[in-house]
């Protein structure tokens, strides 16, 4: 599966701004430019992060934004059951965290999502206590273990392929 930044951003931004009555501030910057993304990933690469891997560790502001932009956003913790299909069963979430790390300013979230075809998503956030400042989202398959280093390498390689 080839990484498609423009397609991912188009889909994400369409979903994002199609929502109405969103109470979460939408003044954040959705990164669409490759150079801005490269600088953003560079800033993430030098941060100290703590591995979290539990839904409760996603900052409330980020969860509210994810729900606002994409509708219901239920997600299971790493290794917990989730619904990998498009058939509704057991009321389990359609998403499951593969990797979550955060500090007081940045968050990296990799998750798998069920549906007609199971997909893997990445979301990068820069935020303050009251506002999401930058967001980037994409989808693709990361080979090997899902780690911060593999995610960063994957994004760098994808940018250079453009």
Short mmCIF file of C-alpha atoms in Angstrom, two decimals:
data_model
loop_
_atom_site.label_atom_id
_atom_site.label_comp_id
_atom_site.label_asym_id
_atom_site.label_seq_id
_atom_site.Cartn_x
_atom_site.Cartn_y
_atom_site.Cartn_z
CA UNK A 1 0.00 0.00 0.00
CA UNK A 2 1.57 3.24 -1.10
CA UNK A 3 1.46 6.17 1.29
CA UNK A 4 -0.69 8.92 -0.15
CA UNK A 5 -0.33 12.15 1.79
CA UNK A 6 -2.59 14.27 -0.46
CA UNK A 7 -5.33 11.63 -0.45
CA UNK A 8 -5.14 11.13 3.32
CA UNK A 9 -5.23 14.86 3.95
CA UNK A 10 -8.11 15.39 1.55
CA UNK A 11 -10.15 12.63 3.23
CA UNK A 12 -9.26 13.82 6.72
CA UNK A 13 -10.03 17.46 5.96
CA UNK A 14 -13.32 16.54 4.26
CA UNK A 15 -14.38 14.54 7.28
CA UNK A 16 -13.03 17.22 9.60
CA UNK A 17 -14.91 20.16 8.26
CA UNK A 18 -18.08 18.30 7.29
CA UNK A 19 -19.05 18.12 10.96
CA UNK A 20 -21.46 20.73 12.23
CA UNK A 21 -21.93 22.27 15.66
CA UNK A 22 -18.41 21.37 16.65
CA UNK A 23 -17.61 22.91 20.02
CA UNK A 24 -13.91 22.12 19.79
CA UNK A 25 -11.83 25.01 18.50
CA UNK A 26 -10.98 24.42 14.86
CA UNK A 27 -8.30 27.09 14.62
CA UNK A 28 -5.53 24.50 14.58
CA UNK A 29 -3.27 24.13 11.60
CA UNK A 30 -3.92 21.02 9.52
CA UNK A 31 -0.55 20.35 7.97
CA UNK A 32 -0.80 19.99 4.21
CA UNK A 33 2.61 21.22 3.10
CA UNK A 34 5.49 18.72 2.92
CA UNK A 35 8.06 21.21 4.23
CA UNK A 36 5.88 22.10 7.22
CA UNK A 37 5.34 18.38 7.88
CA UNK A 38 9.09 17.77 7.73
CA UNK A 39 9.75 20.52 10.30
CA UNK A 40 6.94 19.17 12.49
CA UNK A 41 8.34 15.63 12.39
CA UNK A 42 11.82 17.03 13.12
CA UNK A 43 10.43 18.71 16.24
CA UNK A 44 8.78 15.44 17.31
CA UNK A 45 11.97 13.44 16.74
CA UNK A 46 13.88 15.31 19.46
CA UNK A 47 11.15 15.23 22.13
CA UNK A 48 11.18 13.11 25.28
CA UNK A 49 8.05 10.98 25.30
CA UNK A 50 6.45 8.50 27.63
CA UNK A 51 4.79 5.44 26.10
CA UNK A 52 1.13 5.44 27.14
CA UNK A 53 -0.91 2.93 25.05
CA UNK A 54 -4.20 3.48 26.91
CA UNK A 55 -7.21 5.48 25.74
CA UNK A 56 -7.38 7.26 29.09
CA UNK A 57 -3.93 8.73 28.34
CA UNK A 58 -5.13 10.59 25.24
CA UNK A 59 -5.53 14.21 26.37
CA UNK A 60 -9.18 15.23 26.69
CA UNK A 61 -8.68 18.09 24.23
CA UNK A 62 -7.37 15.68 21.57
CA UNK A 63 -10.20 13.17 22.15
CA UNK A 64 -12.78 15.94 21.85
CA UNK A 65 -11.20 17.10 18.60
CA UNK A 66 -11.11 13.56 17.17
CA UNK A 67 -14.78 13.10 18.02
CA UNK A 68 -15.62 16.49 16.56
CA UNK A 69 -13.76 15.97 13.30
CA UNK A 70 -14.70 12.37 12.60
CA UNK A 71 -17.87 11.73 14.57
CA UNK A 72 -17.85 9.06 17.23
CA UNK A 73 -14.28 8.15 18.16
CA UNK A 74 -14.21 5.02 20.27
CA UNK A 75 -10.86 3.28 20.55
CA UNK A 76 -9.65 0.19 22.42
CA UNK A 77 -6.39 -0.02 24.34
CA UNK A 78 -3.39 -1.90 22.91
CA UNK A 79 -4.11 -5.64 22.74
CA UNK A 80 -7.78 -5.29 23.73
CA UNK A 81 -10.62 -6.58 21.53
CA UNK A 82 -11.90 -4.33 18.76
CA UNK A 83 -14.07 -4.80 15.69
CA UNK A 84 -11.79 -5.26 12.65
CA UNK A 85 -14.73 -5.73 10.25
CA UNK A 86 -17.59 -3.68 8.85
CA UNK A 87 -20.11 -5.91 10.66
CA UNK A 88 -21.29 -4.55 14.01
CA UNK A 89 -20.75 -7.09 16.78
CA UNK A 90 -20.38 -6.96 20.58
CA UNK A 91 -20.43 -3.15 20.57
CA UNK A 92 -16.61 -3.11 20.55
CA UNK A 93 -14.80 -0.04 19.18
CA UNK A 94 -13.82 -0.01 15.48
CA UNK A 95 -10.36 1.26 16.40
CA UNK A 96 -7.52 -0.06 18.53
CA UNK A 97 -4.39 1.75 19.64
CA UNK A 98 -1.20 0.30 18.17
CA UNK A 99 1.07 2.94 19.67
CA UNK A 100 0.50 6.03 21.79
CA UNK A 101 3.12 8.33 23.20
CA UNK A 102 2.81 11.84 24.52
CA UNK A 103 4.35 14.62 26.52
CA UNK A 104 2.83 17.92 27.62
CA UNK A 105 3.04 19.38 24.10
CA UNK A 106 2.96 16.54 21.53
CA UNK A 107 1.09 13.31 20.90
CA UNK A 108 1.77 10.50 18.43
CA UNK A 109 -1.09 8.06 17.89
CA UNK A 110 -0.97 5.00 15.64
CA UNK A 111 -4.14 2.94 15.48
CA UNK A 112 -5.81 0.27 13.43
CA UNK A 113 -9.35 0.74 12.24
CA UNK A 114 -11.84 -1.88 11.19
CA UNK A 115 -14.19 -1.61 8.26
CA UNK A 116 -14.51 -3.17 4.84
CA UNK A 117 -10.72 -3.33 4.92
CA UNK A 118 -8.70 -2.92 8.11
CA UNK A 119 -6.46 0.15 7.85
CA UNK A 120 -3.64 1.65 9.89
CA UNK A 121 -3.70 5.34 10.77
CA UNK A 122 -1.23 7.86 12.16
CA UNK A 123 -2.10 11.11 13.86
CA UNK A 124 0.40 13.67 15.11
CA UNK A 125 -0.65 16.55 17.36
CA UNK A 126 0.95 19.64 18.83
CA UNK A 127 -1.21 21.20 21.53
CA UNK A 128 -1.42 23.45 24.56
CA UNK A 129 -3.83 22.98 27.45
CA UNK A 130 -6.57 24.83 25.58
CA UNK A 131 -5.82 24.53 21.88
CA UNK A 132 -4.61 22.07 19.27
CA UNK A 133 -1.96 23.95 17.33
CA UNK A 134 -0.93 21.48 14.62
CA UNK A 135 -2.42 18.26 13.32
CA UNK A 136 -1.28 15.80 10.71
CA UNK A 137 -3.02 12.56 9.88
CA UNK A 138 -2.35 9.84 7.38
CA UNK A 139 -2.79 6.14 6.85
CA UNK A 140 -0.52 3.37 5.71
CA UNK A 141 1.01 0.14 6.90
CA UNK A 142 4.15 0.40 9.00
CA UNK A 143 6.29 -2.70 8.63
CA UNK A 144 7.78 -4.22 11.73
CA UNK A 145 7.07 -3.18 15.28
CA UNK A 146 5.09 0.04 15.70
CA UNK A 147 7.54 2.24 17.58
CA UNK A 148 8.18 5.96 17.61
CA UNK A 149 11.38 5.45 15.62
CA UNK A 150 9.62 3.35 12.98
CA UNK A 151 6.83 5.91 12.70
CA UNK A 152 9.32 8.77 12.28
CA UNK A 153 11.37 6.77 9.74
CA UNK A 154 8.21 5.87 7.85
CA UNK A 155 7.08 9.50 7.60
CA UNK A 156 10.56 10.67 6.55
CA UNK A 157 10.71 7.98 3.83
CA UNK A 158 7.22 8.89 2.64
CA UNK A 159 8.11 12.57 2.39
CA UNK A 160 11.25 11.80 0.41
CA UNK A 161 9.31 9.62 -2.06
CA UNK A 162 7.32 12.67 -3.14
#
